[in-house]
């Protein structure tokens, strides 16, 4: 079926907000629950991830409370664990940071980018009526539910507490920790379900982007968001199977049914002769470092899965807000590809001091440091995009500018840990915590906040409130930097990660006040997120009504109604030019030139207009 | 409002730089100068990266603030229509790659000295001082037994009957390279000596040698840096760097304590009462 077939049939059905697919009205369940419409699936992902973000944030506040005020009863959340007097026990603390990372990575960052924005934007931006495989798409959302259920069961059994990296043998041997029983098995199954969901999305995105572009939408006329989604999908497709396989290997190592069935008891990661917590000595011949290699072979590319789509989205938003083409479109595409390519050969930098061959440390250092190059090129191009633009400080602009500013910090702090000798000292300290929060929160999540504000009118037909948006930005930014910038100093002071009570170590005693400052900032940031939820919820009914193209943007999605009906486009879109023809002097009427606007003159202005030349 | 937000994006990098600059005064910095020369070289590499990174940070943040200010105060009817500049792309690809390549290559020899066995000092490599075995949640230390002259024997991989044992208390002599064999009894741990800038994971099933040459006497913290269970935080131990004679005396006392069979000689009792 052609991408535009449905839209052609119903071309007369102009501003009918939904149900343009006039054959029959879909039942409530088909329309809102088991929907195969990419927009509804995208919004389901968005709601789920926003909810999970609050859960993950609450877990983080538990962690922060313990580090700042160890062994005191926690206000507000304390009654939830009243049996310990509202106090966070060390077992509970290890569970808190493990589940915080798990929820934030697997249930927030990855699904909000690929799941929510990927689903919502890909067909709209390339001019397709839906994804290539709508049912697969629906399943990719519904596989998130067993994943959440498995993580929930993990909580029920005490919560996985071996870190989100689940390093054997702590995660592999039941006797190793109170949480290493069923909680860890369910955690592994949860990660597997997330993996299945991601893989379904990935296959779908690749097929859709490659096969279903509207006429005229050549690869180098695709918005950078779509490039980022394509590259991300490829990363997922090649990296994820390794994690899934490794996860099953760990499950097989662990499975113990008891009774005559005994269990599987492979020993992929278990060496022989270990006496863990006075249990029987292990029998084996496995290698714990194998897990680290397999895990990071997925999880390092996953870092870029958590970053690239946000980079693409910010490029699009920034161009629109500055009324100016993206500076260096092709270099942006090539640097994203370079980041993705190099992303496959840097996993060992998580393992510099793990005991692997030291010669590998040198090669991984070289590749890791070189990945800073495409990142730097991207930063320069974003600054170049703003350079000479005409800018208004709305919420989207603020988040995009903060995105660049925070990415500079996160990128530069990465150099310290990419350098092996310096990493000897910084490994597993708060320097690492500061670094990846600057990348994953300061960069990705700020990009997501901008994206929510920017594409909200397309999702719901109304704009979000600007004043609330700016307050949310202000609180998030102040809280974020207050929380994470001082963590660099903690890292330099040698403050290790994952300590329930660091202050029993004499060299860390004096760092408690700094940690209390960090926790107060984190609380400000955490509660600031309610503003986002409030704004998100109320703007649905109270927001200023938005037309098709409230921002004066160029993309194909802005030629569809807001919100687009089933089948997306009322007029089959044809793409005539690149996505960033803002302020083009050949178009004197307005300072944007939509990709769908037919060319005015016969002088062939629709060419790629010298992208990157 | 434009002025406020432009100021906002200029103010925060200034605040960050000022904060970083005053941090050493508030002791939010390294826990003292490194006790080993190799650690000082690691610190120097850190400061080299810090200088480069600070320059890039200030440069890019100022550029960002400037373009934001210019763009938000633009009086032009239209933005500057450009798709980029090939020359600029080449410049800002080549210059960083040269700097980054230099940074990477410049790190290599310190890493080799720390970790590659053929670079280890020969005298340390041939005579490990002790074996440190991490387990939940303590550090078990095994010294080789002493011969009839009170000189430590060779440390065997397998425990010997006359080996000397202690927990969470690692003594090493000052001024000569010492090597430790690191192992783990159960899960992964990490041997972290912040004052010496040393960290190495203890991996079950492996024996990993670590060497260092302490140059300052004193008590230093030994902590675990790899999550090893609920008691990860409390794997607190100390490294005591002392003069060679004190170290030998310590080993002899350890032997005496270990051989003590409950039938104290009068002189030993008298000594204890002192």
PDB file of C-alpha atoms in Angstrom, chain A residues 52 55 59 95 99 102-103 107 144-160 182-191 193-194:
ATOM      1  CA  UNK A  52       7.927   6.192  35.196  1.00  0.00           C
ATOM      2  CA  UNK A  55       8.818   6.796  39.942  1.00  0.00           C
ATOM      3  CA  UNK A  59      13.803   6.391  43.944  1.00  0.00           C
ATOM      4  CA  UNK A  95      18.031  -1.633  45.765  1.00  0.00           C
ATOM      5  CA  UNK A  99      16.040   0.393  40.476  1.00  0.00           C
ATOM      6  CA  UNK A 102      16.804   0.589  35.770  1.00  0.00           C
ATOM      7  CA  UNK A 103      13.621   2.638  35.674  1.00  0.00           C
ATOM      8  CA  UNK A 107      11.541   2.677  31.214  1.00  0.00           C
ATOM      9  CA  UNK A 144       6.600  -2.698  27.926  1.00  0.00           C
ATOM     10  CA  UNK A 145       3.809  -3.813  30.246  1.00  0.00           C
ATOM     11  CA  UNK A 146       5.263  -7.255  31.102  1.00  0.00           C
ATOM     12  CA  UNK A 147       8.602  -5.466  31.486  1.00  0.00           C
ATOM     13  CA  UNK A 148       7.110  -3.107  34.048  1.00  0.00           C
ATOM     14  CA  UNK A 149       5.355  -6.072  35.676  1.00  0.00           C
ATOM     15  CA  UNK A 150       8.650  -7.955  35.937  1.00  0.00           C
ATOM     16  CA  UNK A 151      10.362  -4.971  37.498  1.00  0.00           C
ATOM     17  CA  UNK A 152       7.377  -4.726  39.830  1.00  0.00           C
ATOM     18  CA  UNK A 153       7.792  -8.389  40.784  1.00  0.00           C
ATOM     19  CA  UNK A 154      11.453  -7.700  41.320  1.00  0.00           C
ATOM     20  CA  UNK A 155      10.379  -5.018  43.823  1.00  0.00           C
ATOM     21  CA  UNK A 156       8.030  -7.503  45.421  1.00  0.00           C
ATOM     22  CA  UNK A 157      10.873  -9.982  45.977  1.00  0.00           C
ATOM     23  CA  UNK A 158      12.969  -7.297  47.602  1.00  0.00           C
ATOM     24  CA  UNK A 159      14.187  -5.485  44.533  1.00  0.00           C
ATOM     25  CA  UNK A 160      17.215  -6.223  42.404  1.00  0.00           C
ATOM     26  CA  UNK A 182      14.079 -14.160  42.458  1.00  0.00           C
ATOM     27  CA  UNK A 183      14.348 -10.368  42.446  1.00  0.00           C
ATOM     28  CA  UNK A 184      17.373 -10.571  40.173  1.00  0.00           C
ATOM     29  CA  UNK A 185      15.791 -13.188  37.891  1.00  0.00           C
ATOM     30  CA  UNK A 186      12.713 -11.026  37.395  1.00  0.00           C
ATOM     31  CA  UNK A 187      14.928  -8.031  36.803  1.00  0.00           C
ATOM     32  CA  UNK A 188      16.681  -9.926  33.998  1.00  0.00           C
ATOM     33  CA  UNK A 189      13.351 -10.948  32.497  1.00  0.00           C
ATOM     34  CA  UNK A 190      12.169  -7.333  32.687  1.00  0.00           C
ATOM     35  CA  UNK A 191      15.225  -6.160  30.787  1.00  0.00           C
ATOM     36  CA  UNK A 193      11.022  -7.662  27.669  1.00  0.00           C
ATOM     37  CA  UNK A 194      12.250  -4.093  27.224  1.00  0.00           C
TER      38      UNK A 194
END
